[in-house]
PDB file of C-alpha atoms in Angstrom:
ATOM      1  CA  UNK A 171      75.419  67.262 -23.763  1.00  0.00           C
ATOM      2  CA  UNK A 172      71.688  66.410 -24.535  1.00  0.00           C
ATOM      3  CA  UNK A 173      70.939  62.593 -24.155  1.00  0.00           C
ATOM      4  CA  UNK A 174      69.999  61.191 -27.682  1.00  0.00           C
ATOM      5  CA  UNK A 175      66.446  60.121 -27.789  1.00  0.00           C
ATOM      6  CA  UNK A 176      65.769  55.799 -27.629  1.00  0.00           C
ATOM      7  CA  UNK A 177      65.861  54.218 -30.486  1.00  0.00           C
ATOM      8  CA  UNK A 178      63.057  52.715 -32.091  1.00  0.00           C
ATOM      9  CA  UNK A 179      64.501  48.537 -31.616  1.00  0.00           C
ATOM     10  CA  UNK A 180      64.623  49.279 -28.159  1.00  0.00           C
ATOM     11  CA  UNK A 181      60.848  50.512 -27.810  1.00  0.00           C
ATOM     12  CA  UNK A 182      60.036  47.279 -29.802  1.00  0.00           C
ATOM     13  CA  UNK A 183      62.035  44.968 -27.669  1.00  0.00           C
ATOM     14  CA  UNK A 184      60.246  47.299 -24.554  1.00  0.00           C
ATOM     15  CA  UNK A 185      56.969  46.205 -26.133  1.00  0.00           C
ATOM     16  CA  UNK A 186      57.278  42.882 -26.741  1.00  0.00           C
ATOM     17  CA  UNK A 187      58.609  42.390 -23.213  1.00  0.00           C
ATOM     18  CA  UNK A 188      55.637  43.722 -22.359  1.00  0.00           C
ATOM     19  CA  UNK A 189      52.963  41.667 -24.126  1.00  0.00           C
ATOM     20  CA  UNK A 190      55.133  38.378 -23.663  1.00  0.00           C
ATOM     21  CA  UNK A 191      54.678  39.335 -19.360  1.00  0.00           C
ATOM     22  CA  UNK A 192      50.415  39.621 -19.921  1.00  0.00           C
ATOM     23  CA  UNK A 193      50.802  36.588 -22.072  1.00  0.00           C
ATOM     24  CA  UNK A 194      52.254  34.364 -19.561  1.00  0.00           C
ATOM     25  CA  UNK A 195      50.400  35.871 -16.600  1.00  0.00           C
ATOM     26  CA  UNK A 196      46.779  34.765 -18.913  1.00  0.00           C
ATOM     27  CA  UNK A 197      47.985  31.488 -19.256  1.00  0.00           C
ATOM     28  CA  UNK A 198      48.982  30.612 -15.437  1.00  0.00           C
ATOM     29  CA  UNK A 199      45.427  32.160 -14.753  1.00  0.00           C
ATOM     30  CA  UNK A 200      43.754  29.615 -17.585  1.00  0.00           C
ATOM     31  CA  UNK A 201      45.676  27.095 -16.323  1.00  0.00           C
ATOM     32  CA  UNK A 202      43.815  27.551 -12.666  1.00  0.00           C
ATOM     33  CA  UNK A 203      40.953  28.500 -13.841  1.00  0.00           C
ATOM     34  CA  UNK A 204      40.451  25.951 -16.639  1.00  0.00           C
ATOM     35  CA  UNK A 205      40.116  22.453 -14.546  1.00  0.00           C
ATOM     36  CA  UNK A 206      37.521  23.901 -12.422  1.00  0.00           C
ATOM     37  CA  UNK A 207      35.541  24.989 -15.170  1.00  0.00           C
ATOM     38  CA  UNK A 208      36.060  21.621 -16.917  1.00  0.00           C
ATOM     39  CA  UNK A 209      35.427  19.720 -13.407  1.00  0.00           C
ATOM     40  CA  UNK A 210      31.749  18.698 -14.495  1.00  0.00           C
ATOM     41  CA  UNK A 211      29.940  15.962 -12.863  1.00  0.00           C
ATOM     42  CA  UNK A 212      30.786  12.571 -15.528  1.00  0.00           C
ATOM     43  CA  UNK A 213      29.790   8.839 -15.107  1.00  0.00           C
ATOM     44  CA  UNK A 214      32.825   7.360 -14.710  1.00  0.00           C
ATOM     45  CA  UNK A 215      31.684   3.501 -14.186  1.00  0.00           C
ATOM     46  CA  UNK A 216      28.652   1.029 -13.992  1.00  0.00           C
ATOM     47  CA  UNK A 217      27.500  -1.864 -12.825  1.00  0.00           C
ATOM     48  CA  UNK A 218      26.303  -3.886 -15.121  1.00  0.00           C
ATOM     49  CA  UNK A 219      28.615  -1.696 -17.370  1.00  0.00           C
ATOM     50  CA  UNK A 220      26.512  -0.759 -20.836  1.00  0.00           C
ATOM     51  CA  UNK A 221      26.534  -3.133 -23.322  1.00  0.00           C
ATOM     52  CA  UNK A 222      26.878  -5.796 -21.079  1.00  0.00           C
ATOM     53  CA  UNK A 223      25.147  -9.649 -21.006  1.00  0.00           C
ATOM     54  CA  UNK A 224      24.328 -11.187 -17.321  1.00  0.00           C
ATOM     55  CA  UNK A 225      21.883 -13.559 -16.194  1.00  0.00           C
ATOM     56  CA  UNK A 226      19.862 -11.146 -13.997  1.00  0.00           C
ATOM     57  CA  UNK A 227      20.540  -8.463 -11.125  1.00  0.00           C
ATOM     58  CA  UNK A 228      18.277  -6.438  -8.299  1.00  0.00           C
ATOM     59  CA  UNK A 229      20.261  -3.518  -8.848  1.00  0.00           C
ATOM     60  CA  UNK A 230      21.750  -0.899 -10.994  1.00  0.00           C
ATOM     61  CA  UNK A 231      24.797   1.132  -9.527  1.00  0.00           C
ATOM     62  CA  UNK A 232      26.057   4.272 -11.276  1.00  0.00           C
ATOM     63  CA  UNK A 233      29.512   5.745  -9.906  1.00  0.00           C
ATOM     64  CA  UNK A 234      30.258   9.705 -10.730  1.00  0.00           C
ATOM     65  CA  UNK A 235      33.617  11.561 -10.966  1.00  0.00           C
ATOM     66  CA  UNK A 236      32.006  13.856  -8.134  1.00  0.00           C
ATOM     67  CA  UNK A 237      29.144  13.616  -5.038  1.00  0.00           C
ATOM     68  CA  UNK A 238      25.777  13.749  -6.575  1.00  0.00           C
ATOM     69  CA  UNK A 239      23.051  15.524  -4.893  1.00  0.00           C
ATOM     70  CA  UNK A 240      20.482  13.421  -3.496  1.00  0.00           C
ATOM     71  CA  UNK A 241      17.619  15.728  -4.310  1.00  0.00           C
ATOM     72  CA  UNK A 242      17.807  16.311  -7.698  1.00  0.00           C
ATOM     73  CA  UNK A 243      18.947  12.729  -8.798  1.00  0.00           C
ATOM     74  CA  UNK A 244      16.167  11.276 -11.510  1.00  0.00           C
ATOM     75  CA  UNK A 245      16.496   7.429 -12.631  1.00  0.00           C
ATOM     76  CA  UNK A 246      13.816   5.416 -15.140  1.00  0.00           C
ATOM     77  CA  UNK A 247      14.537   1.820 -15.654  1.00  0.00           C
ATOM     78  CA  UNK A 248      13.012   0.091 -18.473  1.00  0.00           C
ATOM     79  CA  UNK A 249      12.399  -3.889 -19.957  1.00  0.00           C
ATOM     80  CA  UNK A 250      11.031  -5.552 -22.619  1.00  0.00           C
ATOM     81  CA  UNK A 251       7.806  -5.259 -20.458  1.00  0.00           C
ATOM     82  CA  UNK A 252       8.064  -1.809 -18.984  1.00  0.00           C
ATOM     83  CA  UNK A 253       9.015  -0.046 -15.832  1.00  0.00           C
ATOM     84  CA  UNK A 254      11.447  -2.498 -13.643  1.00  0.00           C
ATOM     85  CA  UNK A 255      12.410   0.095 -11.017  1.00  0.00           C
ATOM     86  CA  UNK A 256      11.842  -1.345  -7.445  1.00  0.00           C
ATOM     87  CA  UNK A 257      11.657   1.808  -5.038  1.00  0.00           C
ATOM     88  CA  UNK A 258      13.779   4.967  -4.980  1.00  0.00           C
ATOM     89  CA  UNK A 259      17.361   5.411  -6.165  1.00  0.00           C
ATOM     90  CA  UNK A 260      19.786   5.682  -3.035  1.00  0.00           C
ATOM     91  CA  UNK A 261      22.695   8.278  -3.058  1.00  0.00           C
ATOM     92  CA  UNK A 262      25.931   7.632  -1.298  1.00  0.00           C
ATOM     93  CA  UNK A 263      28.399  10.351  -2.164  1.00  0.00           C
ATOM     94  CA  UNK A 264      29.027   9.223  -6.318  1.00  0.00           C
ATOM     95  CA  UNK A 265      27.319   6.801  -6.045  1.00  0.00           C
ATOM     96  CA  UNK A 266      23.792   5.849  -7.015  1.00  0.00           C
ATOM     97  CA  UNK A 267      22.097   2.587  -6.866  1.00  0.00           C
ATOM     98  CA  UNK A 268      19.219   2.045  -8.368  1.00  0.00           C
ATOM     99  CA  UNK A 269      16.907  -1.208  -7.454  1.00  0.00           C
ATOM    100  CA  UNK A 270      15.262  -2.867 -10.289  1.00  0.00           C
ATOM    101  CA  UNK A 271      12.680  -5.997 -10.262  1.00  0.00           C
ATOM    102  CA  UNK A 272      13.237  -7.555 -14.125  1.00  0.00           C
ATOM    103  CA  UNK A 273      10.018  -9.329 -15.119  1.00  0.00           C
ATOM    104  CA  UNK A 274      11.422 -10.808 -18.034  1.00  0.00           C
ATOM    105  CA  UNK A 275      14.702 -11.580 -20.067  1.00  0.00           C
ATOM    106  CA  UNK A 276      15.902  -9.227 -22.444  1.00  0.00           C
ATOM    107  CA  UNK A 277      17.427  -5.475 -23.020  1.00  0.00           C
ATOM    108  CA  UNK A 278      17.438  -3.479 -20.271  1.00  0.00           C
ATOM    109  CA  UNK A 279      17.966   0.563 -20.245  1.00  0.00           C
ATOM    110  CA  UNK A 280      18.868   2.896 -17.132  1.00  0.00           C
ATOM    111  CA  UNK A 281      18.261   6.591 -17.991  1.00  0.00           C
ATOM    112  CA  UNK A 282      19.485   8.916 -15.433  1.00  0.00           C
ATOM    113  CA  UNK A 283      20.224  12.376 -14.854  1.00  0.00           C
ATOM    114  CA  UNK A 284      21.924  13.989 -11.593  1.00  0.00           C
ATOM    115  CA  UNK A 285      23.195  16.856 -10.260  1.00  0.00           C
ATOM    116  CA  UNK A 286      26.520  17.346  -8.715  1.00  0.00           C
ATOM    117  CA  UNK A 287      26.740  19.023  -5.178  1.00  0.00           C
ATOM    118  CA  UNK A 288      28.469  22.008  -7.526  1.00  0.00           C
ATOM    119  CA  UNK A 289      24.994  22.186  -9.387  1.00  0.00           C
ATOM    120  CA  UNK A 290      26.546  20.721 -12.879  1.00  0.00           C
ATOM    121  CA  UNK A 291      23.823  18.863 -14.015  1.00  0.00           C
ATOM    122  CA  UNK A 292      24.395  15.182 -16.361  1.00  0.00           C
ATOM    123  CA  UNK A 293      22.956  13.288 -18.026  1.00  0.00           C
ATOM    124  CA  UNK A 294      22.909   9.737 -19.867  1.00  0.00           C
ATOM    125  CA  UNK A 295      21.882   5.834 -20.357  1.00  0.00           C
ATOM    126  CA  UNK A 296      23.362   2.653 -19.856  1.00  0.00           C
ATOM    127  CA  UNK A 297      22.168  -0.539 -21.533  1.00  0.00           C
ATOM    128  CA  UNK A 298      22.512  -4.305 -20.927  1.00  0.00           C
ATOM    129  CA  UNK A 299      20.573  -7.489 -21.524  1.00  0.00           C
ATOM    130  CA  UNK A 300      19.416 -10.111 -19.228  1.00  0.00           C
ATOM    131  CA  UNK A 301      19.585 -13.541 -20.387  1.00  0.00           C
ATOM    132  CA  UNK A 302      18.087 -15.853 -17.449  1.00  0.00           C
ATOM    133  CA  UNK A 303      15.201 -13.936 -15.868  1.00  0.00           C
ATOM    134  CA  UNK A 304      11.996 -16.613 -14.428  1.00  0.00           C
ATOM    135  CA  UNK A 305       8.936 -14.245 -15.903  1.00  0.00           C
ATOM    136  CA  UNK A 306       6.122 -14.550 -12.865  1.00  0.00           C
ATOM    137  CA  UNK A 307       3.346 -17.342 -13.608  1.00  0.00           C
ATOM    138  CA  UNK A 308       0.033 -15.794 -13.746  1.00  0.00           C
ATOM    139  CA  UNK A 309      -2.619 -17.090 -11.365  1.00  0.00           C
ATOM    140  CA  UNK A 310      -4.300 -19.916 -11.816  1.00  0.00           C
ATOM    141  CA  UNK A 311      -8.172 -19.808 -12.091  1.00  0.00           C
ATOM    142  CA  UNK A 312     -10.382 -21.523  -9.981  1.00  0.00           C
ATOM    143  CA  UNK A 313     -12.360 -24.511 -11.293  1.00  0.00           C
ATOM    144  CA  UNK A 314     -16.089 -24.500 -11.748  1.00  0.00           C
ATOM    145  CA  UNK A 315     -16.287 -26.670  -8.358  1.00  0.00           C
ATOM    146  CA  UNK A 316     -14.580 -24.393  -6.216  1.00  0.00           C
ATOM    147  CA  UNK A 317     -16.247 -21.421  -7.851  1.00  0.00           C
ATOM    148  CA  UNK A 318     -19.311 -23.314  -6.771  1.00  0.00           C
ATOM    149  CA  UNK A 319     -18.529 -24.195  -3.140  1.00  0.00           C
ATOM    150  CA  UNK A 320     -17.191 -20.355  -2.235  1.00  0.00           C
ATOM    151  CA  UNK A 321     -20.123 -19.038  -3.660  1.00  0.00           C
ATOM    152  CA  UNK A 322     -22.708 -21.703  -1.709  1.00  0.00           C
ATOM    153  CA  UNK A 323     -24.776 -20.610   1.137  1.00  0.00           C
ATOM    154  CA  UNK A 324     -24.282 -22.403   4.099  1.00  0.00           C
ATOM    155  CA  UNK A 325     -27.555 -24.914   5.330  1.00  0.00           C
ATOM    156  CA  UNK A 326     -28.045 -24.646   8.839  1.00  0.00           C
ATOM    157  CA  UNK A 327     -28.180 -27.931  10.637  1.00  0.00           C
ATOM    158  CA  UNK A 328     -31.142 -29.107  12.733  1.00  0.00           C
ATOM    159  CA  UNK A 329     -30.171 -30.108  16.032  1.00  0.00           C
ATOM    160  CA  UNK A 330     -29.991 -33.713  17.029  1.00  0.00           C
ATOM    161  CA  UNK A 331     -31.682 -33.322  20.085  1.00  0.00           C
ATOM    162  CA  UNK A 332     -34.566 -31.332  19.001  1.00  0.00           C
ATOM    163  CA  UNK A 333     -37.605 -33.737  17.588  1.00  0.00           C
ATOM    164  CA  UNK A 334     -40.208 -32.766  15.615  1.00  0.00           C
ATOM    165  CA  UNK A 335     -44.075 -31.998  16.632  1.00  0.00           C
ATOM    166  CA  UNK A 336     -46.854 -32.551  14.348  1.00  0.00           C
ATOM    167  CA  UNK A 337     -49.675 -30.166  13.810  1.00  0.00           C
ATOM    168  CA  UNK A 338     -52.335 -32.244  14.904  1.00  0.00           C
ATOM    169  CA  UNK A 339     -50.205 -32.858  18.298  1.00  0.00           C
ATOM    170  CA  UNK A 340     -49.724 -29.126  19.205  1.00  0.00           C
ATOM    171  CA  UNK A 341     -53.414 -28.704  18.466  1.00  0.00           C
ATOM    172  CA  UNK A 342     -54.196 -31.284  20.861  1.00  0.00           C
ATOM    173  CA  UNK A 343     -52.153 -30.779  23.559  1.00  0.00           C
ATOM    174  CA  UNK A 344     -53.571 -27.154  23.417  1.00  0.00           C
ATOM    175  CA  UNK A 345     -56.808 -27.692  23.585  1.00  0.00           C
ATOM    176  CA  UNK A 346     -56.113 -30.053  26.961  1.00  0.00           C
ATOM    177  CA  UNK A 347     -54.703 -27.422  28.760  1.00  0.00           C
ATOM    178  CA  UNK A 348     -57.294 -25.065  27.796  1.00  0.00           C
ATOM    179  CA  UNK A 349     -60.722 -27.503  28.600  1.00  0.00           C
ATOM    180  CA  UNK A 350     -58.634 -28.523  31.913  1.00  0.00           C
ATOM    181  CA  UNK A 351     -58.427 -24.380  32.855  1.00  0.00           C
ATOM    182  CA  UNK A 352     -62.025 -23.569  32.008  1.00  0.00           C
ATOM    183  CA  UNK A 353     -62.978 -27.188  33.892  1.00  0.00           C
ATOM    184  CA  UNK A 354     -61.986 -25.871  37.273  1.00  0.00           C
ATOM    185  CA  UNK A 355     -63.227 -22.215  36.417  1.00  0.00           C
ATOM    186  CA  UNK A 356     -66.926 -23.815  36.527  1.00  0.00           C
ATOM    187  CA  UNK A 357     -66.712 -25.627  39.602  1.00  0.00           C
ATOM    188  CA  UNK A 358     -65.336 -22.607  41.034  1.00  0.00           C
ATOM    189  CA  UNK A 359     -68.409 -20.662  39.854  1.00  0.00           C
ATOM    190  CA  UNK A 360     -71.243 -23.378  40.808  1.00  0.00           C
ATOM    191  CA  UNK A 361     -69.952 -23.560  44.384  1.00  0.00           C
ATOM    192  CA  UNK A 362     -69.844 -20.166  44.562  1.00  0.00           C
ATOM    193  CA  UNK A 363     -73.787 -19.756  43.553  1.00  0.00           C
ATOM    194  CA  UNK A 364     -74.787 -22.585  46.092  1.00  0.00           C
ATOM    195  CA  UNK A 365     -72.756 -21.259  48.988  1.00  0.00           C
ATOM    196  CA  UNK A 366     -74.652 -17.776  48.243  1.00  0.00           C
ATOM    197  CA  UNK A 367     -78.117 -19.780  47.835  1.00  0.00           C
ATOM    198  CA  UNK A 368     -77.362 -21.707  51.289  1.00  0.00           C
ATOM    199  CA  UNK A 369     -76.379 -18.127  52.943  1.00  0.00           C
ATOM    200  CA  UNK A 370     -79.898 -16.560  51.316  1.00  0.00           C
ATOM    201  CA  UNK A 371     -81.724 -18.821  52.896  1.00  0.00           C
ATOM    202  CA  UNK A 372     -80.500 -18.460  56.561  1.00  0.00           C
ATOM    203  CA  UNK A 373     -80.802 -15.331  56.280  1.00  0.00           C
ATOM    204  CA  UNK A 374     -84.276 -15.841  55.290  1.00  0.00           C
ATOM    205  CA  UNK A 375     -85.392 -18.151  57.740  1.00  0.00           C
ATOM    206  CA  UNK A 376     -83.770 -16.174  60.527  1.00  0.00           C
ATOM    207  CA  UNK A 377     -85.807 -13.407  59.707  1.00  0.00           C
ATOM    208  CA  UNK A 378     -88.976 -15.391  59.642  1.00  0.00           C
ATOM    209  CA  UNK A 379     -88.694 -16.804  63.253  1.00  0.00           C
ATOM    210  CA  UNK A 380     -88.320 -13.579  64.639  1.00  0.00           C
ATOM    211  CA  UNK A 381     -91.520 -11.994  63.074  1.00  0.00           C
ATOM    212  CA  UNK A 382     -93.070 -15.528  64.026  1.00  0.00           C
ATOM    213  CA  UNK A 383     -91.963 -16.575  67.096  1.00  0.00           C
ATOM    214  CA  UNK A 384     -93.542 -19.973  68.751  1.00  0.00           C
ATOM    215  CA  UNK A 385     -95.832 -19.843  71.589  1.00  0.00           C
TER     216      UNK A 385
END
């Protein structure tokens, strides 16, 4: 006997079988696949926490659902006056801290945007206010008088010791020195011409006995 070909329920049943097996096998891979796709790098906490009123702080700390990657990690913190960042952010696994130097009271706004070590970048803001921040004095100007005595030259002082000489003084002892010098200078010279005067005339009366001598 010849076996009776299927019948057409039982190729649909076959079927959906079938499709109801791929079905299920797609959903137990979505369902692995899925939280690692959806694993992005997210804030999940900060302190001062956004919104929030405090006297003051030095720092801003940001804590992620994953490690952030110290290299790519970008923070701007703002005041009513400006930038209030104080030096670079540090990193320590999810968490970033962020020193600030406030300059005033008022809002306060930390932008940042990371990276996760997976490369999932984020990014976002949080906001608080400051209510008791000292704003620096500015310097004080110097007065006129102490403009005046930085700006002085110093007189030299005259020694106690040392006493004062008149023109007419130097002139005179000068002149002193100089008649006694040129004093001695012509006694030297006159004695000089009379010695040579006396010698001269030896000389010539020695020669005039010997052409002459006495009988």
């Amino acid at each position: 006997m010849r076996s009776s070909p299927p019948r057409p329920s039982h190729l649909r049943a076959s079927r959906l079988r079938t499709v109801g097996t791929i079905v299920v096998a797609l959903l137990l891979i979505a369902g692995l696949v899925a939280p690692a796709v959806l694993a992005h790098a997210q804030l999940l906490s900060s302190n001062p926490t956004s919104g929030a009123s405090l006297p003051t702080t030095d720092e801003v700390s940001l804590t992620f659902n994953e490690d952030i990657n110290p290299d790519f990690v970008q923070i701007v913190a703002e005041g009513p006056d400006g930038d209030v960042a104080a030096g670079e952010p540090d990193v320590s696994g999810a968490v970033v801290t962020q020193p600030i130097a406030p300059s005033g009271s008022g809002p306060h706004t930390v932008t940042y945007r990371v990276v996760s070590r997976d490369g999932h970048p984020v990014s976002g803001s949080v906001t608080f206010t400051l209510t008791d921040v000292e704003a620096e004095a500015p310097a004080a100007a110097p007065t006129p008088s102490e403009a005046t005595s930085e700006t002085s030259p110093a007189v030299p002082e005259t020694p106690e010791s040392a006493t004062p000489v008149s023109n007419d003084e130097a002139v005179a002892s000068a002149t002193g020195t100089d008649g006694e010098d040129g004093g001695s200078g012509a006694w030297l010279v006159a004695g000089g011409l009379a010695g040579l005067v006396a010698v001269g005339g030896g000389v010539a009366w020695a020669a005039r006995n010997r052409r002459h001598p006495e009988h």
